[in-house]
PDB file of C-alpha atoms in Angstrom:
ATOM      1  CA  MET A   1      36.509 -18.229   4.551  1.00 42.00           C
ATOM      2  CA  ASN A   2      37.014 -17.344   0.881  1.00 39.00           C
ATOM      3  CA  LYS A   3      34.447 -15.534  -1.255  1.00 35.00           C
ATOM      4  CA  PHE A   4      33.216 -18.680  -3.022  1.00 34.00           C
ATOM      5  CA  THR A   5      32.741 -20.599   0.212  1.00 37.00           C
ATOM      6  CA  GLY A   6      30.896 -17.640   1.784  1.00 40.00           C
ATOM      7  CA  LEU A   7      28.448 -17.399  -1.099  1.00 36.00           C
ATOM      8  CA  THR A   8      27.836 -21.144  -0.967  1.00 40.00           C
ATOM      9  CA  TYR A   9      27.223 -20.909   2.782  1.00 38.00           C
ATOM     10  CA  ILE A  10      24.681 -18.088   2.380  1.00 38.00           C
ATOM     11  CA  LYS A  11      22.941 -19.951  -0.427  1.00 41.00           C
ATOM     12  CA  SER A  12      22.593 -23.069   1.743  1.00 43.00           C
ATOM     13  CA  ILE A  13      21.035 -20.999   4.542  1.00 39.00           C
ATOM     14  CA  ILE A  14      18.405 -19.505   2.231  1.00 39.00           C
ATOM     15  CA  GLN A  15      17.617 -22.923   0.758  1.00 44.00           C
ATOM     16  CA  GLY A  16      17.267 -24.400   4.213  1.00 43.00           C
ATOM     17  CA  LEU A  17      14.865 -21.668   5.273  1.00 39.00           C
ATOM     18  CA  THR A  18      12.782 -22.159   2.159  1.00 38.00           C
ATOM     19  CA  ILE A  19      12.455 -25.854   3.049  1.00 38.00           C
ATOM     20  CA  LEU A  20      11.572 -24.910   6.618  1.00 36.00           C
ATOM     21  CA  ALA A  21       8.820 -22.583   5.421  1.00 36.00           C
ATOM     22  CA  ALA A  22       7.485 -25.305   3.131  1.00 36.00           C
ATOM     23  CA  LEU A  23       7.491 -27.894   5.938  1.00 36.00           C
ATOM     24  CA  SER A  24       5.672 -25.440   8.164  1.00 37.00           C
ATOM     25  CA  VAL A  25       3.092 -25.501   5.439  1.00 34.00           C
ATOM     26  CA  VAL A  26       0.881 -28.039   6.912  1.00 34.00           C
ATOM     27  CA  THR A  27      -1.854 -25.540   6.114  1.00 36.00           C
ATOM     28  CA  PRO A  28      -3.067 -21.269   6.374  1.00 35.00           C
ATOM     29  CA  ALA A  29      -6.404 -19.196   5.919  1.00 34.00           C
ATOM     30  CA  MET A  30      -9.321 -20.662   3.820  1.00 36.00           C
ATOM     31  CA  ALA A  31     -11.711 -20.517   0.885  1.00 36.00           C
ATOM     32  CA  ALA A  32     -14.013 -17.776  -0.341  1.00 38.00           C
ATOM     33  CA  ASN A  33     -14.641 -15.389   2.564  1.00 43.00           C
ATOM     34  CA  VAL A  34     -12.949 -17.277   5.394  1.00 45.00           C
ATOM     35  CA  SER A  35     -10.917 -14.260   6.378  1.00 42.00           C
ATOM     36  CA  THR A  36     -12.345 -10.910   7.429  1.00 42.00           C
ATOM     37  CA  SER A  37     -10.139  -8.931   5.072  1.00 42.00           C
ATOM     38  CA  THR A  38      -9.484  -8.739   1.358  1.00 41.00           C
ATOM     39  CA  THR A  39      -5.848  -7.702   1.720  1.00 41.00           C
ATOM     40  CA  LYS A  40      -3.031  -9.814   0.419  1.00 52.00           C
ATOM     41  CA  ALA A  41      -0.677 -11.570   2.799  1.00 49.00           C
ATOM     42  CA  LYS A  42       1.781  -9.085   4.191  1.00 52.00           C
ATOM     43  CA  ARG A  43       5.217  -9.469   5.686  1.00 50.00           C
ATOM     44  CA  PRO A  44       5.232 -10.656   9.318  1.00 49.00           C
ATOM     45  CA  ALA A  45       4.402  -7.884  11.763  1.00 50.00           C
ATOM     46  CA  PRO A  46       7.073  -6.887  14.264  1.00 49.00           C
ATOM     47  CA  ALA A  47       7.149  -9.345  17.144  1.00 43.00           C
ATOM     48  CA  THR A  48       6.999  -6.613  19.774  1.00 42.00           C
ATOM     49  CA  THR A  49       6.311  -2.909  20.043  1.00 43.00           C
ATOM     50  CA  PRO A  50       9.399  -0.869  20.995  1.00 45.00           C
ATOM     51  CA  GLU A  51       9.566  -0.651  24.770  1.00 51.00           C
ATOM     52  CA  ALA A  52      11.235   2.794  24.938  1.00 62.00           C
ATOM     53  CA  LYS A  53       8.093   4.863  24.291  1.00 83.00           C
ATOM     54  CA  ALA A  54       4.433   4.601  25.179  1.00 94.00           C
ATOM     55  CA  TRP A  55       3.036   5.774  21.822  1.00 96.00           C
ATOM     56  CA  SER A  56       3.921   4.292  18.440  1.00 96.00           C
ATOM     57  CA  LEU A  57       2.763   4.843  14.873  1.00 97.00           C
ATOM     58  CA  ASP A  58       3.522   2.349  12.093  1.00 98.00           C
ATOM     59  CA  LEU A  59       3.049   3.256   8.415  1.00 98.00           C
ATOM     60  CA  GLY A  60       3.332   0.844   5.509  1.00 98.00           C
ATOM     61  CA  LEU A  61       3.119   1.280   1.739  1.00 98.00           C
ATOM     62  CA  GLU A  62       2.989  -1.815  -0.474  1.00 98.00           C
ATOM     63  CA  THR A  63       2.360  -2.482  -4.147  1.00 97.00           C
ATOM     64  CA  TYR A  64       1.722  -5.980  -5.483  1.00 96.00           C
ATOM     65  CA  SER A  65       0.807  -7.871  -8.642  1.00 95.00           C
ATOM     66  CA  ASN A  66       0.445 -11.448  -9.793  1.00 91.00           C
ATOM     67  CA  MET A  67       1.958 -12.865 -12.972  1.00 79.00           C
ATOM     68  CA  MET A  68      -1.127 -12.732 -15.180  1.00 77.00           C
ATOM     69  CA  LYS A  69      -1.156 -10.671 -18.359  1.00 67.00           C
ATOM     70  CA  GLU A  70      -2.591  -7.171 -18.386  1.00 64.00           C
ATOM     71  CA  ASP A  71      -5.762  -8.149 -20.250  1.00 64.00           C
ATOM     72  CA  SER A  72      -6.450 -11.300 -18.197  1.00 62.00           C
ATOM     73  CA  TYR A  73      -9.552 -11.349 -15.984  1.00 62.00           C
ATOM     74  CA  GLU A  74      -7.516 -13.148 -13.321  1.00 75.00           C
ATOM     75  CA  ARG A  75      -4.948 -10.364 -13.076  1.00 83.00           C
ATOM     76  CA  ASP A  76      -4.646  -9.000  -9.541  1.00 89.00           C
ATOM     77  CA  ALA A  77      -2.688  -5.839  -8.771  1.00 94.00           C
ATOM     78  CA  GLY A  78      -2.988  -3.030  -6.280  1.00 96.00           C
ATOM     79  CA  THR A  79      -1.426  -0.772  -3.682  1.00 98.00           C
ATOM     80  CA  SER A  80      -2.167  -0.571   0.028  1.00 98.00           C
ATOM     81  CA  PHE A  81      -1.373   2.063   2.626  1.00 98.00           C
ATOM     82  CA  ASP A  82      -1.446   0.715   6.197  1.00 98.00           C
ATOM     83  CA  VAL A  83      -1.746   2.814   9.340  1.00 98.00           C
ATOM     84  CA  SER A  84      -1.416   1.338  12.825  1.00 98.00           C
ATOM     85  CA  ALA A  85      -1.227   3.276  16.103  1.00 98.00           C
ATOM     86  CA  GLY A  86      -0.386   1.745  19.456  1.00 97.00           C
ATOM     87  CA  TYR A  87      -0.236   2.750  23.100  1.00 98.00           C
ATOM     88  CA  ARG A  88       1.617   0.832  25.825  1.00 97.00           C
ATOM     89  CA  PHE A  89      -0.060   1.218  29.215  1.00 97.00           C
ATOM     90  CA  ASN A  90       2.695  -0.688  31.034  1.00 95.00           C
ATOM     91  CA  LYS A  91       5.170  -3.521  30.451  1.00 93.00           C
ATOM     92  CA  ILE A  92       2.311  -6.024  30.134  1.00 96.00           C
ATOM     93  CA  THR A  93      -0.670  -4.260  28.534  1.00 97.00           C
ATOM     94  CA  SER A  94      -0.842  -2.438  25.188  1.00 98.00           C
ATOM     95  CA  MET A  95      -3.516  -1.311  22.736  1.00 98.00           C
ATOM     96  CA  ARG A  96      -3.405  -0.979  18.958  1.00 98.00           C
ATOM     97  CA  VAL A  97      -5.746   0.410  16.285  1.00 98.00           C
ATOM     98  CA  GLY A  98      -5.148  -0.224  12.591  1.00 98.00           C
ATOM     99  CA  THR A  99      -6.680   0.108   9.144  1.00 97.00           C
ATOM    100  CA  ALA A 100      -5.631   0.267   5.487  1.00 98.00           C
ATOM    101  CA  ILE A 101      -6.577   2.068   2.291  1.00 98.00           C
ATOM    102  CA  MET A 102      -6.598  -0.137  -0.798  1.00 97.00           C
ATOM    103  CA  LYS A 103      -6.224   0.959  -4.425  1.00 97.00           C
ATOM    104  CA  GLU A 104      -6.909  -1.563  -7.204  1.00 94.00           C
ATOM    105  CA  HIS A 105      -4.938  -1.323 -10.452  1.00 92.00           C
ATOM    106  CA  VAL A 106      -7.244  -3.605 -12.431  1.00 88.00           C
ATOM    107  CA  GLY A 107     -10.911  -3.579 -13.402  1.00 84.00           C
ATOM    108  CA  ALA A 108     -12.744  -0.553 -12.064  1.00 87.00           C
ATOM    109  CA  GLU A 109      -9.599   0.485 -10.152  1.00 91.00           C
ATOM    110  CA  ASN A 110     -11.610   1.060  -6.982  1.00 93.00           C
ATOM    111  CA  THR A 111     -10.217   2.749  -3.874  1.00 96.00           C
ATOM    112  CA  TYR A 112     -11.615   1.619  -0.523  1.00 96.00           C
ATOM    113  CA  PHE A 113     -10.918   1.072   3.161  1.00 97.00           C
ATOM    114  CA  ASP A 114     -10.042  -2.385   4.396  1.00 97.00           C
ATOM    115  CA  ASN A 115     -11.578  -3.658   7.641  1.00 97.00           C
ATOM    116  CA  SER A 116     -10.176  -1.992  10.756  1.00 98.00           C
ATOM    117  CA  THR A 117      -9.032  -3.658  13.970  1.00 98.00           C
ATOM    118  CA  VAL A 118      -8.892  -2.597  17.605  1.00 98.00           C
ATOM    119  CA  SER A 119      -6.921  -4.884  19.921  1.00 98.00           C
ATOM    120  CA  ILE A 120      -5.637  -5.129  23.488  1.00 98.00           C
ATOM    121  CA  SER A 121      -2.613  -7.360  24.139  1.00 98.00           C
ATOM    122  CA  PHE A 122      -1.129  -8.765  27.313  1.00 98.00           C
ATOM    123  CA  LYS A 123       2.551  -9.724  27.187  1.00 97.00           C
ATOM    124  CA  THR A 124       4.014 -12.077  29.794  1.00 97.00           C
ATOM    125  CA  PRO A 125       7.796 -12.739  29.757  1.00 97.00           C
ATOM    126  CA  LEU A 126       8.444 -16.436  30.384  1.00 97.00           C
ATOM    127  CA  THR A 127      12.239 -16.287  30.143  1.00 96.00           C
ATOM    128  CA  GLN A 128      14.734 -13.700  28.926  1.00 95.00           C
ATOM    129  CA  ASP A 129      14.157 -14.796  25.307  1.00 96.00           C
ATOM    130  CA  ILE A 130      10.606 -16.163  25.386  1.00 98.00           C
ATOM    131  CA  ALA A 131       7.409 -14.129  25.751  1.00 98.00           C
ATOM    132  CA  TRP A 132       3.751 -15.148  25.794  1.00 98.00           C
ATOM    133  CA  VAL A 133       1.244 -12.673  24.286  1.00 98.00           C
ATOM    134  CA  ASN A 134      -2.554 -12.923  24.485  1.00 98.00           C
ATOM    135  CA  THR A 135      -4.791 -10.629  22.433  1.00 98.00           C
ATOM    136  CA  VAL A 136      -8.466  -9.652  22.391  1.00 98.00           C
ATOM    137  CA  ALA A 137      -9.545  -7.832  19.224  1.00 98.00           C
ATOM    138  CA  GLY A 138     -12.556  -6.480  17.429  1.00 98.00           C
ATOM    139  CA  VAL A 139     -12.842  -6.160  13.648  1.00 98.00           C
ATOM    140  CA  LEU A 140     -14.824  -3.159  12.426  1.00 98.00           C
ATOM    141  CA  PRO A 141     -16.659  -3.479   9.058  1.00 97.00           C
ATOM    142  CA  THR A 142     -15.057  -0.528   7.284  1.00 97.00           C
ATOM    143  CA  ASN A 143     -14.629  -2.528   4.042  1.00 97.00           C
ATOM    144  CA  ARG A 144     -17.711  -1.515   2.069  1.00 94.00           C
ATOM    145  CA  GLN A 145     -17.160  -4.253  -0.509  1.00 92.00           C
ATOM    146  CA  MET A 146     -17.482  -6.959   2.147  1.00 96.00           C
ATOM    147  CA  GLN A 147     -20.568  -5.241   3.537  1.00 95.00           C
ATOM    148  CA  ASP A 148     -22.262  -5.272   0.133  1.00 95.00           C
ATOM    149  CA  GLU A 149     -21.191  -8.744  -1.015  1.00 95.00           C
ATOM    150  CA  MET A 150     -21.275 -10.666   2.292  1.00 96.00           C
ATOM    151  CA  SER A 151     -23.454  -8.478   4.562  1.00 97.00           C
ATOM    152  CA  TYR A 152     -20.401  -8.450   6.845  1.00 98.00           C
ATOM    153  CA  GLN A 153     -20.944  -6.742  10.225  1.00 97.00           C
ATOM    154  CA  GLY A 154     -17.637  -7.288  12.001  1.00 98.00           C
ATOM    155  CA  ALA A 155     -15.950  -9.901  14.189  1.00 98.00           C
ATOM    156  CA  VAL A 156     -14.468 -10.635  17.587  1.00 98.00           C
ATOM    157  CA  ARG A 157     -11.106 -12.375  17.822  1.00 98.00           C
ATOM    158  CA  LEU A 158      -9.022 -14.103  20.475  1.00 98.00           C
ATOM    159  CA  GLY A 159      -5.371 -14.915  19.876  1.00 98.00           C
ATOM    160  CA  THR A 160      -2.385 -16.318  21.689  1.00 98.00           C
ATOM    161  CA  ARG A 161       1.210 -16.463  20.480  1.00 98.00           C
ATOM    162  CA  THR A 162       4.656 -17.300  21.778  1.00 98.00           C
ATOM    163  CA  ILE A 163       7.686 -15.254  20.719  1.00 98.00           C
ATOM    164  CA  PHE A 164      11.106 -16.942  20.682  1.00 98.00           C
ATOM    165  CA  SER A 165      13.967 -14.440  20.407  1.00 97.00           C
ATOM    166  CA  ASN A 166      17.728 -14.892  19.964  1.00 95.00           C
ATOM    167  CA  LEU A 167      17.536 -18.287  18.302  1.00 96.00           C
ATOM    168  CA  PHE A 168      20.370 -19.529  16.088  1.00 92.00           C
ATOM    169  CA  TRP A 169      22.087 -16.715  14.113  1.00 92.00           C
ATOM    170  CA  GLY A 170      19.949 -14.216  16.037  1.00 93.00           C
ATOM    171  CA  SER A 171      16.699 -15.367  14.453  1.00 97.00           C
ATOM    172  CA  THR A 172      13.179 -14.939  15.871  1.00 97.00           C
ATOM    173  CA  ALA A 173      10.179 -17.286  15.621  1.00 98.00           C
ATOM    174  CA  VAL A 174       6.540 -16.623  16.444  1.00 98.00           C
ATOM    175  CA  THR A 175       3.931 -19.382  16.751  1.00 98.00           C
ATOM    176  CA  GLY A 176       0.299 -18.654  17.470  1.00 98.00           C
ATOM    177  CA  LEU A 177      -3.340 -19.686  17.424  1.00 98.00           C
ATOM    178  CA  GLN A 178      -6.251 -17.390  16.642  1.00 98.00           C
ATOM    179  CA  ALA A 179     -10.029 -17.878  16.783  1.00 98.00           C
ATOM    180  CA  THR A 180     -12.504 -15.523  15.084  1.00 98.00           C
ATOM    181  CA  ARG A 181     -16.294 -15.246  15.289  1.00 98.00           C
ATOM    182  CA  ASN A 182     -17.672 -13.383  12.268  1.00 98.00           C
ATOM    183  CA  PHE A 183     -21.039 -11.648  12.146  1.00 98.00           C
ATOM    184  CA  HIS A 184     -23.194 -11.287   9.037  1.00 98.00           C
ATOM    185  CA  GLU A 185     -26.677  -9.978   8.471  1.00 96.00           C
ATOM    186  CA  TYR A 186     -27.446 -12.927   6.199  1.00 96.00           C
ATOM    187  CA  GLU A 187     -26.098 -16.463   6.204  1.00 96.00           C
ATOM    188  CA  MET A 188     -25.542 -16.404   2.437  1.00 95.00           C
ATOM    189  CA  ALA A 189     -23.454 -14.001   0.377  1.00 96.00           C
ATOM    190  CA  ALA A 190     -24.772 -12.143  -2.651  1.00 92.00           C
ATOM    191  CA  GLU A 191     -23.110 -14.634  -5.004  1.00 91.00           C
ATOM    192  CA  GLY A 192     -24.959 -17.585  -3.460  1.00 92.00           C
ATOM    193  CA  TYR A 193     -22.357 -19.239  -1.201  1.00 93.00           C
ATOM    194  CA  TYR A 194     -22.568 -19.467   2.596  1.00 96.00           C
ATOM    195  CA  ASN A 195     -20.658 -16.948   4.661  1.00 97.00           C
ATOM    196  CA  MET A 196     -18.075 -18.134   7.163  1.00 97.00           C
ATOM    197  CA  ARG A 197     -19.303 -17.949  10.761  1.00 98.00           C
ATOM    198  CA  ASN A 198     -16.162 -19.120  12.604  1.00 98.00           C
ATOM    199  CA  ASN A 199     -12.533 -19.698  11.743  1.00 97.00           C
ATOM    200  CA  ALA A 200      -9.429 -20.889  13.558  1.00 98.00           C
ATOM    201  CA  GLN A 201      -5.882 -20.159  12.427  1.00 98.00           C
ATOM    202  CA  PHE A 202      -2.433 -21.564  13.061  1.00 98.00           C
ATOM    203  CA  ILE A 203       0.257 -18.901  12.544  1.00 98.00           C
ATOM    204  CA  PHE A 204       4.012 -19.268  12.137  1.00 98.00           C
ATOM    205  CA  ASN A 205       6.445 -16.411  11.428  1.00 98.00           C
ATOM    206  CA  TYR A 206      10.228 -16.717  11.201  1.00 98.00           C
ATOM    207  CA  THR A 207      12.808 -13.938  10.787  1.00 97.00           C
ATOM    208  CA  LEU A 208      16.497 -14.585  10.086  1.00 97.00           C
ATOM    209  CA  PRO A 209      19.192 -11.873   9.885  1.00 96.00           C
ATOM    210  CA  LEU A 210      21.374 -12.546   6.836  1.00 95.00           C
ATOM    211  CA  PHE A 211      23.730  -9.580   7.062  1.00 88.00           C
ATOM    212  CA  ALA A 212      24.000  -6.473   9.212  1.00 85.00           C
ATOM    213  CA  LYS A 213      20.880  -4.848   7.751  1.00 94.00           C
ATOM    214  CA  LEU A 214      19.319  -7.585   5.564  1.00 97.00           C
ATOM    215  CA  THR A 215      16.797 -10.064   6.955  1.00 97.00           C
ATOM    216  CA  LEU A 216      14.706 -12.905   5.569  1.00 98.00           C
ATOM    217  CA  GLN A 217      11.120 -12.866   6.853  1.00 97.00           C
ATOM    218  CA  THR A 218       8.777 -15.816   6.284  1.00 98.00           C
ATOM    219  CA  SER A 219       5.140 -16.258   7.258  1.00 97.00           C
ATOM    220  CA  TYR A 220       2.680 -19.130   7.177  1.00 97.00           C
ATOM    221  CA  VAL A 221      -1.019 -19.223   8.132  1.00 98.00           C
ATOM    222  CA  TYR A 222      -3.403 -22.172   7.947  1.00 98.00           C
ATOM    223  CA  THR A 223      -7.099 -21.533   8.485  1.00 98.00           C
ATOM    224  CA  MET A 224     -10.034 -23.821   9.098  1.00 97.00           C
ATOM    225  CA  GLY A 225     -13.447 -22.211   8.701  1.00 97.00           C
ATOM    226  CA  TRP A 226     -17.026 -23.203   9.359  1.00 98.00           C
ATOM    227  CA  THR A 227     -20.027 -21.828   7.469  1.00 97.00           C
ATOM    228  CA  TYR A 228     -23.411 -21.131   9.005  1.00 97.00           C
ATOM    229  CA  GLN A 229     -24.313 -24.644   7.829  1.00 94.00           C
ATOM    230  CA  ASP A 230     -21.265 -26.093   9.639  1.00 93.00           C
ATOM    231  CA  ASP A 231     -19.510 -27.016   6.401  1.00 94.00           C
ATOM    232  CA  THR A 232     -15.731 -26.715   6.677  1.00 95.00           C
ATOM    233  CA  ARG A 233     -13.311 -24.805   4.475  1.00 94.00           C
ATOM    234  CA  ASN A 234      -9.499 -24.775   4.527  1.00 96.00           C
ATOM    235  CA  LYS A 235      -7.169 -22.075   3.284  1.00 96.00           C
ATOM    236  CA  PHE A 236      -3.421 -21.409   3.348  1.00 97.00           C
ATOM    237  CA  SER A 237      -1.279 -18.304   3.078  1.00 97.00           C
ATOM    238  CA  ILE A 238       2.505 -18.406   2.796  1.00 97.00           C
ATOM    239  CA  GLY A 239       5.115 -15.801   1.951  1.00 97.00           C
ATOM    240  CA  ALA A 240       8.730 -14.708   2.165  1.00 97.00           C
ATOM    241  CA  ASP A 241      10.309 -11.241   2.095  1.00 98.00           C
ATOM    242  CA  LEU A 242      13.812  -9.836   1.983  1.00 98.00           C
ATOM    243  CA  ALA A 243      13.907  -6.652   4.081  1.00 98.00           C
ATOM    244  CA  TRP A 244      16.628  -4.006   4.234  1.00 98.00           C
ATOM    245  CA  GLU A 245      16.792  -1.802   7.329  1.00 96.00           C
ATOM    246  CA  PHE A 246      17.974   1.702   6.434  1.00 97.00           C
ATOM    247  CA  THR A 247      17.459   2.845  10.034  1.00 96.00           C
ATOM    248  CA  PRO A 248      15.880   1.151  13.077  1.00 92.00           C
ATOM    249  CA  ALA A 249      12.621   2.918  12.143  1.00 95.00           C
ATOM    250  CA  PHE A 250      12.665   2.718   8.327  1.00 97.00           C
ATOM    251  CA  SER A 251      12.966  -0.328   6.067  1.00 98.00           C
ATOM    252  CA  ALA A 252      12.116  -1.572   2.577  1.00 98.00           C
ATOM    253  CA  TYR A 253      11.291  -5.063   1.367  1.00 98.00           C
ATOM    254  CA  VAL A 254      10.586  -7.193  -1.689  1.00 98.00           C
ATOM    255  CA  GLY A 255       8.956 -10.600  -1.615  1.00 97.00           C
ATOM    256  CA  THR A 256       6.376 -13.070  -2.805  1.00 96.00           C
ATOM    257  CA  SER A 257       3.308 -14.717  -1.300  1.00 96.00           C
ATOM    258  CA  ASN A 258       0.684 -17.238  -2.268  1.00 95.00           C
ATOM    259  CA  GLU A 259      -2.719 -18.161  -0.853  1.00 94.00           C
ATOM    260  CA  GLY A 260      -5.718 -20.299  -1.742  1.00 93.00           C
ATOM    261  CA  ASN A 261      -7.573 -23.484  -0.900  1.00 94.00           C
ATOM    262  CA  ALA A 262      -5.429 -25.772   1.252  1.00 93.00           C
ATOM    263  CA  LEU A 263      -6.984 -28.901  -0.280  1.00 92.00           C
ATOM    264  CA  LYS A 264      -7.556 -29.881  -3.885  1.00 89.00           C
ATOM    265  CA  ALA A 265     -11.037 -30.432  -5.296  1.00 86.00           C
ATOM    266  CA  ASN A 266     -11.126 -34.032  -3.998  1.00 85.00           C
ATOM    267  CA  GLY A 267     -10.865 -32.681  -0.435  1.00 83.00           C
ATOM    268  CA  ILE A 268      -7.925 -34.965   0.404  1.00 86.00           C
ATOM    269  CA  GLU A 269      -4.746 -33.970  -1.419  1.00 89.00           C
ATOM    270  CA  SER A 270      -2.814 -30.894  -0.313  1.00 91.00           C
ATOM    271  CA  ASN A 271      -2.987 -27.854  -2.568  1.00 91.00           C
ATOM    272  CA  ILE A 272      -0.382 -25.842  -0.640  1.00 93.00           C
ATOM    273  CA  GLU A 273       2.357 -24.310  -2.789  1.00 93.00           C
ATOM    274  CA  PHE A 274       5.052 -21.831  -1.863  1.00 91.00           C
ATOM    275  CA  PHE A 275       4.951 -20.435  -5.404  1.00 90.00           C
ATOM    276  CA  ASN A 276       2.427 -20.734  -8.220  1.00 89.00           C
ATOM    277  CA  ASP A 277       2.865 -18.919 -11.532  1.00 85.00           C
ATOM    278  CA  THR A 278      -0.847 -18.040 -11.606  1.00 86.00           C
ATOM    279  CA  THR A 279      -1.876 -17.250  -8.024  1.00 89.00           C
ATOM    280  CA  SER A 280       1.371 -16.020  -6.448  1.00 94.00           C
ATOM    281  CA  ILE A 281       2.008 -12.313  -6.162  1.00 95.00           C
ATOM    282  CA  VAL A 282       5.241 -10.338  -6.101  1.00 96.00           C
ATOM    283  CA  LYS A 283       5.379  -7.274  -3.905  1.00 97.00           C
ATOM    284  CA  ALA A 284       7.531  -4.407  -2.713  1.00 98.00           C
ATOM    285  CA  GLY A 285       6.991  -2.015   0.134  1.00 98.00           C
ATOM    286  CA  LEU A 286       8.223   0.511   2.667  1.00 98.00           C
ATOM    287  CA  SER A 287       7.739   0.467   6.427  1.00 97.00           C
ATOM    288  CA  LEU A 288       8.139   3.390   8.844  1.00 97.00           C
ATOM    289  CA  SER A 289       7.803   3.397  12.632  1.00 96.00           C
ATOM    290  CA  ILE A 290       7.410   6.700  14.451  1.00 91.00           C
TER     291      ILE A 290
END
């Protein structure tokens, strides 16, 4: 294969994956306060925790910004530092605790904790390349901003996902469903809208190795939410990252993501876009596993 043909081949792969991510976009997360976190969409989490050791510690540093001008009130930029610790009891059962520190680069440039999660997962191998994982999690209200604005008191969450390994070109796909019950002191937020009581999410992640150390990671989440008045909201989140693995434990990535209402104002037409020059963010980060 000559150099020109190889470049054309790689380009066609990336284009095909972009189309795949867009088609997966039948819809992620939802309006206003549907989610229990204010963080931006991150790269897909690793499909599994390394089996060689019982304890693990994952650290992540990410900076992001949208395309708005510096003096625009819609400008969104910040940095997050993620910490996640896990313990594997056996081949089936594991536990993980995680949180993040957020630093805004706009407005008051506040620094605050994001909501924290505590989860227990149960992994069942179905075949050599397919695993079924069920998770029970609690969300702790460590985000003071959500406490003040939404009287947020935490959440309980149930999730199930299927991991498909060693697909074509060594790729990996993860599909999942997740249900969350949020708790608030008041049904209405400080700004006058109703808080979200329940939400359900469809999750799709896809990772494709491009070269020896370069991978393309895509993620898609569609969320349906219900307020305390049983009104529905729909939200999407979609993103793609290029990650370079320096070592098995250390990698860097650059990417873009977009999120917002899944439906337009008429409540019928789709509002899902892979990229929008106003709402999309560009990001770069580092990931370390210990």
